[in-house]
PDB file of C-alpha atoms in Angstrom:
ATOM      1  CA  MET A   1      45.764 -10.836 -34.425  1.00 88.00           C
ATOM      2  CA  SER A   2      46.617  -8.200 -31.842  1.00 94.00           C
ATOM      3  CA  VAL A   3      46.336  -8.638 -28.085  1.00 97.00           C
ATOM      4  CA  PHE A   4      44.949  -5.628 -26.252  1.00 98.00           C
ATOM      5  CA  GLU A   5      45.444  -5.215 -22.509  1.00 98.00           C
ATOM      6  CA  ILE A   6      42.578  -3.087 -21.256  1.00 98.00           C
ATOM      7  CA  VAL A   7      43.224  -2.426 -17.593  1.00 98.00           C
ATOM      8  CA  PHE A   8      42.054  -0.344 -14.647  1.00 98.00           C
ATOM      9  CA  SER A   9      44.701  -0.530 -11.936  1.00 98.00           C
ATOM     10  CA  PRO A  10      44.901   2.443  -9.538  1.00 97.00           C
ATOM     11  CA  THR A  11      47.432   0.871  -7.145  1.00 97.00           C
ATOM     12  CA  GLY A  12      49.241  -1.533  -9.483  1.00 97.00           C
ATOM     13  CA  GLY A  13      48.001  -4.920  -8.251  1.00 97.00           C
ATOM     14  CA  THR A  14      45.574  -5.476 -11.107  1.00 98.00           C
ATOM     15  CA  GLN A  15      48.248  -4.409 -13.594  1.00 98.00           C
ATOM     16  CA  LYS A  16      50.613  -7.078 -12.274  1.00 98.00           C
ATOM     17  CA  VAL A  17      48.030  -9.817 -12.722  1.00 98.00           C
ATOM     18  CA  SER A  18      46.938  -8.493 -16.097  1.00 98.00           C
ATOM     19  CA  GLY A  19      50.517  -8.388 -17.319  1.00 97.00           C
ATOM     20  CA  LEU A  20      51.085 -12.003 -16.345  1.00 97.00           C
ATOM     21  CA  VAL A  21      48.035 -13.130 -18.340  1.00 98.00           C
ATOM     22  CA  ALA A  22      48.325 -10.845 -21.355  1.00 97.00           C
ATOM     23  CA  GLY A  23      52.103 -11.200 -21.563  1.00 96.00           C
ATOM     24  CA  ALA A  24      51.796 -14.970 -21.744  1.00 96.00           C
ATOM     25  CA  LEU A  25      49.435 -14.642 -24.708  1.00 95.00           C
ATOM     26  CA  ASP A  26      51.571 -12.130 -26.598  1.00 93.00           C
ATOM     27  CA  LYS A  27      54.676 -10.252 -25.512  1.00 90.00           C
ATOM     28  CA  ASN A  28      53.718  -7.277 -27.698  1.00 92.00           C
ATOM     29  CA  THR A  29      50.412  -6.082 -26.309  1.00 95.00           C
ATOM     30  CA  VAL A  30      48.535  -2.854 -26.961  1.00 96.00           C
ATOM     31  CA  THR A  31      47.720  -1.244 -23.610  1.00 97.00           C
ATOM     32  CA  VAL A  32      44.551   0.733 -22.970  1.00 98.00           C
ATOM     33  CA  ASP A  33      44.784   2.322 -19.513  1.00 98.00           C
ATOM     34  CA  LEU A  34      41.298   2.925 -18.132  1.00 98.00           C
ATOM     35  CA  THR A  35      42.717   4.731 -15.090  1.00 97.00           C
ATOM     36  CA  VAL A  36      43.685   7.746 -17.183  1.00 95.00           C
ATOM     37  CA  SER A  37      40.960  10.377 -17.149  1.00 90.00           C
ATOM     38  CA  GLY A  38      40.437  12.547 -20.197  1.00 87.00           C
ATOM     39  CA  LEU A  39      41.317   9.920 -22.808  1.00 93.00           C
ATOM     40  CA  ASP A  40      38.974   9.354 -25.737  1.00 96.00           C
ATOM     41  CA  PHE A  41      38.133   5.701 -25.150  1.00 97.00           C
ATOM     42  CA  SER A  42      35.646   5.788 -28.038  1.00 97.00           C
ATOM     43  CA  ALA A  43      38.681   5.938 -30.339  1.00 97.00           C
ATOM     44  CA  VAL A  44      39.748   2.438 -29.232  1.00 97.00           C
ATOM     45  CA  SER A  45      38.555  -0.075 -31.811  1.00 97.00           C
ATOM     46  CA  MET A  46      39.296  -3.760 -32.378  1.00 97.00           C
ATOM     47  CA  THR A  47      38.466  -6.440 -34.935  1.00 97.00           C
ATOM     48  CA  GLU A  48      37.033  -9.931 -34.503  1.00 96.00           C
ATOM     49  CA  ASP A  49      40.538 -11.349 -34.994  1.00 96.00           C
ATOM     50  CA  ASP A  50      41.858  -9.513 -31.944  1.00 98.00           C
ATOM     51  CA  VAL A  51      41.973 -10.608 -28.305  1.00 98.00           C
ATOM     52  CA  ALA A  52      41.384  -8.301 -25.353  1.00 98.00           C
ATOM     53  CA  VAL A  53      42.462  -9.053 -21.793  1.00 98.00           C
ATOM     54  CA  ILE A  54      40.138  -6.829 -19.764  1.00 98.00           C
ATOM     55  CA  SER A  55      41.362  -6.506 -16.168  1.00 98.00           C
ATOM     56  CA  VAL A  56      39.687  -4.708 -13.271  1.00 98.00           C
ATOM     57  CA  PRO A  57      39.764  -4.756  -9.465  1.00 98.00           C
ATOM     58  CA  ALA A  58      36.786  -5.907  -7.410  1.00 97.00           C
ATOM     59  CA  TYR A  59      35.377  -3.097  -5.274  1.00 95.00           C
ATOM     60  CA  ALA A  60      33.118  -4.688  -2.641  1.00 93.00           C
ATOM     61  CA  GLY A  61      32.137  -7.360  -5.129  1.00 96.00           C
ATOM     62  CA  ARG A  62      31.404  -5.011  -8.068  1.00 97.00           C
ATOM     63  CA  ILE A  63      33.380  -3.383 -10.855  1.00 97.00           C
ATOM     64  CA  PRO A  64      34.279   0.280 -10.349  1.00 95.00           C
ATOM     65  CA  ALA A  65      31.551   2.448 -11.894  1.00 92.00           C
ATOM     66  CA  VAL A  66      34.106   4.385 -13.918  1.00 96.00           C
ATOM     67  CA  VAL A  67      35.165   1.121 -15.598  1.00 96.00           C
ATOM     68  CA  ALA A  68      31.640   0.502 -16.835  1.00 95.00           C
ATOM     69  CA  ASP A  69      31.531   3.997 -18.305  1.00 96.00           C
ATOM     70  CA  ARG A  70      34.922   3.885 -20.020  1.00 98.00           C
ATOM     71  CA  LEU A  71      34.830   0.285 -21.221  1.00 98.00           C
ATOM     72  CA  GLY A  72      31.376   0.991 -22.605  1.00 96.00           C
ATOM     73  CA  MET A  73      32.928   3.541 -24.970  1.00 97.00           C
ATOM     74  CA  VAL A  74      35.340   1.004 -26.506  1.00 98.00           C
ATOM     75  CA  HIS A  75      34.408  -0.687 -29.792  1.00 98.00           C
ATOM     76  CA  GLY A  76      34.955  -4.422 -29.350  1.00 98.00           C
ATOM     77  CA  ASN A  77      33.614  -5.295 -32.808  1.00 98.00           C
ATOM     78  CA  GLY A  78      33.511  -9.004 -32.023  1.00 98.00           C
ATOM     79  CA  ALA A  79      36.998  -9.276 -30.524  1.00 98.00           C
ATOM     80  CA  ARG A  80      37.463 -12.202 -28.158  1.00 98.00           C
ATOM     81  CA  ALA A  81      37.733 -11.172 -24.517  1.00 98.00           C
ATOM     82  CA  VAL A  82      39.437 -12.695 -21.504  1.00 98.00           C
ATOM     83  CA  LEU A  83      38.028 -11.124 -18.363  1.00 98.00           C
ATOM     84  CA  VAL A  84      40.231 -10.725 -15.293  1.00 98.00           C
ATOM     85  CA  CYS A  85      39.059  -9.562 -11.886  1.00 98.00           C
ATOM     86  CA  VAL A  86      41.525  -9.013  -9.072  1.00 98.00           C
ATOM     87  CA  TYR A  87      40.575  -8.939  -5.404  1.00 98.00           C
ATOM     88  CA  GLY A  88      42.313  -8.639  -2.041  1.00 97.00           C
ATOM     89  CA  ASN A  89      41.694 -12.206  -0.788  1.00 97.00           C
ATOM     90  CA  ARG A  90      38.140 -11.513   0.458  1.00 96.00           C
ATOM     91  CA  ALA A  91      35.738 -12.312  -2.431  1.00 96.00           C
ATOM     92  CA  PHE A  92      35.018 -11.176  -5.978  1.00 98.00           C
ATOM     93  CA  GLU A  93      31.242 -11.835  -5.755  1.00 97.00           C
ATOM     94  CA  ASP A  94      29.492 -10.243  -8.768  1.00 98.00           C
ATOM     95  CA  THR A  95      32.523  -8.537 -10.312  1.00 98.00           C
ATOM     96  CA  LEU A  96      33.011 -10.989 -13.174  1.00 98.00           C
ATOM     97  CA  VAL A  97      29.380 -11.259 -14.220  1.00 98.00           C
ATOM     98  CA  GLU A  98      29.036  -7.484 -14.222  1.00 98.00           C
ATOM     99  CA  LEU A  99      32.239  -7.166 -16.250  1.00 98.00           C
ATOM    100  CA  GLU A 100      30.899  -9.825 -18.626  1.00 98.00           C
ATOM    101  CA  ASP A 101      27.725  -7.816 -19.212  1.00 98.00           C
ATOM    102  CA  VAL A 102      29.621  -4.561 -19.803  1.00 98.00           C
ATOM    103  CA  ALA A 103      32.094  -6.279 -22.161  1.00 98.00           C
ATOM    104  CA  LYS A 104      29.320  -7.869 -24.208  1.00 98.00           C
ATOM    105  CA  HIS A 105      27.526  -4.538 -24.450  1.00 98.00           C
ATOM    106  CA  ALA A 106      30.763  -3.052 -25.836  1.00 98.00           C
ATOM    107  CA  GLY A 107      30.832  -5.720 -28.547  1.00 98.00           C
ATOM    108  CA  PHE A 108      33.231  -8.310 -27.129  1.00 98.00           C
ATOM    109  CA  ARG A 109      32.830 -12.107 -27.244  1.00 98.00           C
ATOM    110  CA  VAL A 110      33.769 -13.447 -23.804  1.00 98.00           C
ATOM    111  CA  ILE A 111      35.682 -16.732 -24.058  1.00 98.00           C
ATOM    112  CA  ALA A 112      37.352 -16.996 -20.632  1.00 98.00           C
ATOM    113  CA  ALA A 113      37.522 -15.371 -17.218  1.00 98.00           C
ATOM    114  CA  VAL A 114      40.071 -15.320 -14.417  1.00 98.00           C
ATOM    115  CA  ALA A 115      39.725 -14.393 -10.747  1.00 98.00           C
ATOM    116  CA  ALA A 116      43.074 -13.602  -9.136  1.00 98.00           C
ATOM    117  CA  ILE A 117      44.409 -12.185  -5.900  1.00 98.00           C
ATOM    118  CA  ALA A 118      46.607  -9.161  -5.286  1.00 98.00           C
ATOM    119  CA  GLU A 119      47.530  -7.144  -2.221  1.00 97.00           C
ATOM    120  CA  HIS A 120      44.453  -5.473  -0.767  1.00 96.00           C
ATOM    121  CA  SER A 121      44.411  -1.841  -1.892  1.00 95.00           C
ATOM    122  CA  ILE A 122      43.131  -0.469   1.440  1.00 94.00           C
ATOM    123  CA  ALA A 123      44.347  -2.849   4.165  1.00 94.00           C
ATOM    124  CA  ARG A 124      47.629  -3.795   2.564  1.00 94.00           C
ATOM    125  CA  GLN A 125      48.561  -6.403   5.122  1.00 95.00           C
ATOM    126  CA  PHE A 126      46.077  -8.753   3.472  1.00 96.00           C
ATOM    127  CA  ALA A 127      47.415 -10.729   0.503  1.00 96.00           C
ATOM    128  CA  ALA A 128      50.687  -8.834   0.933  1.00 96.00           C
ATOM    129  CA  GLY A 129      53.186  -9.643  -1.802  1.00 97.00           C
ATOM    130  CA  ARG A 130      50.612 -11.133  -4.122  1.00 98.00           C
ATOM    131  CA  PRO A 131      50.561 -11.998  -6.922  1.00 98.00           C
ATOM    132  CA  ASP A 132      53.483 -14.162  -5.806  1.00 98.00           C
ATOM    133  CA  ALA A 133      55.458 -16.917  -7.537  1.00 98.00           C
ATOM    134  CA  GLN A 134      52.698 -19.462  -6.942  1.00 98.00           C
ATOM    135  CA  ASP A 135      50.137 -17.103  -8.463  1.00 98.00           C
ATOM    136  CA  ALA A 136      52.409 -16.442 -11.443  1.00 98.00           C
ATOM    137  CA  ALA A 137      52.710 -20.184 -12.105  1.00 98.00           C
ATOM    138  CA  GLN A 138      48.936 -20.632 -11.925  1.00 98.00           C
ATOM    139  CA  LEU A 139      48.283 -17.685 -14.217  1.00 98.00           C
ATOM    140  CA  ALA A 140      50.835 -18.974 -16.737  1.00 97.00           C
ATOM    141  CA  GLU A 141      49.018 -22.305 -16.777  1.00 98.00           C
ATOM    142  CA  PHE A 142      45.694 -20.505 -17.237  1.00 98.00           C
ATOM    143  CA  ALA A 143      47.154 -18.538 -20.158  1.00 98.00           C
ATOM    144  CA  GLN A 144      48.237 -21.782 -21.828  1.00 97.00           C
ATOM    145  CA  GLN A 145      44.700 -23.143 -21.589  1.00 98.00           C
ATOM    146  CA  ILE A 146      43.293 -19.898 -22.961  1.00 98.00           C
ATOM    147  CA  GLN A 147      45.824 -19.965 -25.806  1.00 97.00           C
ATOM    148  CA  GLN A 148      44.751 -23.487 -26.705  1.00 97.00           C
ATOM    149  CA  LYS A 149      41.128 -22.359 -26.838  1.00 98.00           C
ATOM    150  CA  LEU A 150      42.071 -19.452 -29.087  1.00 97.00           C
ATOM    151  CA  LEU A 151      44.059 -21.693 -31.436  1.00 96.00           C
ATOM    152  CA  ALA A 152      41.099 -24.070 -31.644  1.00 97.00           C
ATOM    153  CA  GLU A 153      38.925 -21.066 -32.600  1.00 95.00           C
ATOM    154  CA  ASP A 154      36.597 -22.057 -29.789  1.00 97.00           C
ATOM    155  CA  THR A 155      34.416 -19.073 -28.937  1.00 95.00           C
ATOM    156  CA  SER A 156      32.107 -20.832 -26.491  1.00 97.00           C
ATOM    157  CA  GLU A 157      31.138 -18.781 -23.454  1.00 97.00           C
ATOM    158  CA  PRO A 158      32.380 -19.867 -20.028  1.00 98.00           C
ATOM    159  CA  SER A 159      30.079 -20.305 -17.054  1.00 97.00           C
ATOM    160  CA  ILE A 160      30.964 -17.364 -14.830  1.00 98.00           C
ATOM    161  CA  PRO A 161      29.889 -17.285 -11.167  1.00 97.00           C
ATOM    162  CA  GLY A 162      27.929 -14.354  -9.812  1.00 97.00           C
ATOM    163  CA  ASN A 163      24.448 -12.955  -9.427  1.00 97.00           C
ATOM    164  CA  ARG A 164      22.075 -10.941 -11.561  1.00 97.00           C
ATOM    165  CA  PRO A 165      20.852  -8.570 -10.294  1.00 96.00           C
ATOM    166  CA  TYR A 166      24.231  -7.670  -8.832  1.00 97.00           C
ATOM    167  CA  LYS A 167      24.756  -6.999  -5.159  1.00 94.00           C
ATOM    168  CA  GLN A 168      24.019  -3.435  -4.075  1.00 91.00           C
ATOM    169  CA  ALA A 169      26.919  -1.104  -4.671  1.00 83.00           C
ATOM    170  CA  ARG A 170      28.754   0.120  -1.593  1.00 73.00           C
ATOM    171  CA  GLY A 171      27.468   3.508  -0.496  1.00 59.00           C
ATOM    172  CA  HIS A 172      30.170   4.465   2.028  1.00 67.00           C
ATOM    173  CA  ARG A 173      33.487   5.685   0.656  1.00 76.00           C
ATOM    174  CA  MET A 174      36.858   6.065   2.345  1.00 87.00           C
ATOM    175  CA  ALA A 175      38.541   9.185   0.979  1.00 91.00           C
ATOM    176  CA  PRO A 176      42.250   9.638   1.788  1.00 94.00           C
ATOM    177  CA  GLU A 177      43.176  13.063   3.086  1.00 92.00           C
ATOM    178  CA  ALA A 178      46.326  15.151   2.916  1.00 94.00           C
ATOM    179  CA  THR A 179      48.542  15.205   5.996  1.00 94.00           C
ATOM    180  CA  GLU A 180      50.833  17.981   7.205  1.00 94.00           C
ATOM    181  CA  ASP A 181      53.590  16.490   5.020  1.00 96.00           C
ATOM    182  CA  CYS A 182      51.704  17.503   1.861  1.00 96.00           C
ATOM    183  CA  VAL A 183      53.571  20.107  -0.228  1.00 96.00           C
ATOM    184  CA  SER A 184      50.808  20.459  -2.861  1.00 95.00           C
ATOM    185  CA  CYS A 185      52.980  18.970  -5.603  1.00 96.00           C
ATOM    186  CA  GLY A 186      49.840  17.891  -7.451  1.00 95.00           C
ATOM    187  CA  ALA A 187      50.896  14.306  -8.209  1.00 96.00           C
ATOM    188  CA  CYS A 188      47.722  12.932  -6.637  1.00 96.00           C
ATOM    189  CA  ALA A 189      45.436  15.325  -8.483  1.00 95.00           C
ATOM    190  CA  ALA A 190      47.086  14.543 -11.817  1.00 95.00           C
ATOM    191  CA  ALA A 191      46.767  10.781 -11.289  1.00 96.00           C
ATOM    192  CA  CYS A 192      43.250  10.580  -9.828  1.00 96.00           C
ATOM    193  CA  PRO A 193      41.167   8.460 -12.248  1.00 96.00           C
ATOM    194  CA  VAL A 194      38.008  10.507 -11.651  1.00 94.00           C
ATOM    195  CA  GLY A 195      39.428  13.994 -11.087  1.00 92.00           C
ATOM    196  CA  ALA A 196      38.254  14.021  -7.487  1.00 93.00           C
ATOM    197  CA  ILE A 197      41.198  16.060  -6.163  1.00 94.00           C
ATOM    198  CA  ASP A 198      41.360  19.817  -6.744  1.00 91.00           C
ATOM    199  CA  LYS A 199      44.381  20.513  -8.954  1.00 90.00           C
ATOM    200  CA  GLY A 200      44.502  24.068  -7.640  1.00 91.00           C
ATOM    201  CA  ASP A 201      44.490  22.920  -4.024  1.00 92.00           C
ATOM    202  CA  PRO A 202      45.409  19.221  -3.695  1.00 91.00           C
ATOM    203  CA  LYS A 203      45.141  19.426   0.098  1.00 89.00           C
ATOM    204  CA  ARG A 204      41.379  19.556  -0.165  1.00 79.00           C
ATOM    205  CA  ALA A 205      39.669  16.250   0.680  1.00 70.00           C
ATOM    206  CA  ALA A 206      38.317  14.344  -2.307  1.00 66.00           C
ATOM    207  CA  GLY A 207      34.825  14.031  -0.822  1.00 68.00           C
ATOM    208  CA  GLU A 208      31.868  12.488  -2.620  1.00 78.00           C
ATOM    209  CA  ALA A 209      33.587  12.142  -6.005  1.00 86.00           C
ATOM    210  CA  CYS A 210      36.220   9.817  -4.514  1.00 92.00           C
ATOM    211  CA  THR A 211      35.876   6.131  -5.444  1.00 92.00           C
ATOM    212  CA  SER A 212      38.269   4.926  -2.700  1.00 93.00           C
ATOM    213  CA  CYS A 213      40.660   3.532  -5.321  1.00 95.00           C
ATOM    214  CA  MET A 214      43.710   4.593  -3.233  1.00 96.00           C
ATOM    215  CA  ARG A 215      45.657   5.783  -6.269  1.00 97.00           C
ATOM    216  CA  CYS A 216      46.477   9.080  -4.568  1.00 96.00           C
ATOM    217  CA  ILE A 217      48.138   7.206  -1.717  1.00 96.00           C
ATOM    218  CA  ALA A 218      50.045   4.999  -4.163  1.00 96.00           C
ATOM    219  CA  VAL A 219      51.475   7.872  -6.242  1.00 97.00           C
ATOM    220  CA  CYS A 220      52.258  10.423  -3.501  1.00 97.00           C
ATOM    221  CA  PRO A 221      56.061  10.822  -3.429  1.00 97.00           C
ATOM    222  CA  ARG A 222      56.023  11.941   0.229  1.00 95.00           C
ATOM    223  CA  GLY A 223      53.472   9.497   1.621  1.00 96.00           C
ATOM    224  CA  ALA A 224      51.400  12.524   2.514  1.00 96.00           C
ATOM    225  CA  ARG A 225      47.922  11.173   1.830  1.00 95.00           C
ATOM    226  CA  LYS A 226      46.407   8.744   4.294  1.00 95.00           C
ATOM    227  CA  LEU A 227      43.132   7.231   5.430  1.00 94.00           C
ATOM    228  CA  ASP A 228      41.566   8.055   8.769  1.00 93.00           C
ATOM    229  CA  PRO A 229      43.332   5.605  11.133  1.00 94.00           C
ATOM    230  CA  ASN A 230      40.148   4.769  13.020  1.00 94.00           C
ATOM    231  CA  LYS A 231      38.277   3.907   9.816  1.00 91.00           C
ATOM    232  CA  LEU A 232      41.249   1.897   8.559  1.00 94.00           C
ATOM    233  CA  SER A 233      41.379  -0.023  11.826  1.00 95.00           C
ATOM    234  CA  THR A 234      37.677  -0.849  11.538  1.00 92.00           C
ATOM    235  CA  VAL A 235      38.109  -2.127   7.978  1.00 92.00           C
ATOM    236  CA  SER A 236      41.157  -4.172   8.958  1.00 94.00           C
ATOM    237  CA  GLN A 237      39.298  -5.827  11.830  1.00 93.00           C
ATOM    238  CA  MET A 238      36.409  -6.709   9.531  1.00 91.00           C
ATOM    239  CA  LEU A 239      38.684  -8.146   6.857  1.00 94.00           C
ATOM    240  CA  SER A 240      40.715 -10.165   9.363  1.00 92.00           C
ATOM    241  CA  LYS A 241      37.698 -12.423   9.818  1.00 87.00           C
ATOM    242  CA  VAL A 242      37.426 -13.316   6.126  1.00 92.00           C
ATOM    243  CA  CYS A 243      40.948 -12.952   4.753  1.00 91.00           C
ATOM    244  CA  VAL A 244      42.835 -15.389   6.978  1.00 86.00           C
ATOM    245  CA  VAL A 245      42.740 -18.385   4.622  1.00 94.00           C
ATOM    246  CA  ARG A 246      44.730 -18.008   1.417  1.00 96.00           C
ATOM    247  CA  LYS A 247      42.506 -18.035  -1.667  1.00 97.00           C
ATOM    248  CA  GLU A 248      43.795 -19.229  -5.034  1.00 98.00           C
ATOM    249  CA  CYS A 249      43.398 -17.966  -8.573  1.00 98.00           C
ATOM    250  CA  GLU A 250      40.536 -19.440 -10.581  1.00 98.00           C
ATOM    251  CA  LEU A 251      39.949 -19.978 -14.308  1.00 98.00           C
ATOM    252  CA  PHE A 252      36.537 -20.143 -15.959  1.00 98.00           C
ATOM    253  CA  ILE A 253      36.791 -21.460 -19.483  1.00 97.00           C
TER     254      ILE A 253
END
């Protein structure tokens, strides 16, 4: 049995959660990074003896569209899947059920799902520092329960919350733009999961292709890509109404 960690984590929060879950199942995992554009994901193939921890962020209660495309290329071949969605302390809504549908279509058998919290990728003051020690302890306990289910060869499907049809995907995007500190080093363009930044002229705004994943902000060595401060302030005010109370990780098994 091999444990695959299939993860989409533009700013690192989902990767932290995924690592805590997958690492507790097996310290030697095979990583499939869905954030890397240009990879041949159709070459990724598993067997029914394998386990895949599939981890994605929640974007306004849905999975990122690029995840559906890339995960759909993977050959699950009956491998057991643990789904993980990570959100910034607001809500994960239909993320897990959508991920469940995509995973099943790719040939996985879903046996468990986890909803966890990490620092919000846009308004980083919310859930700052998470996953923290308390989260890590909860996720370790979840991994033990999942391990027990695997050892018992129990492949029953969990009851996962969410709605079908899914909520309408967010239409408005927040595209970070280059500031005067930008030196056109190209780090953002090279790291963009969807190739939305012009590699010849990284100062150009990402525009419609941008998925608002904030990876360009996370990887810029000079902190030279930022969101419009007025738009960021509006988002922060909106989130302050729903992100005050600490939410905890959840296991569906």
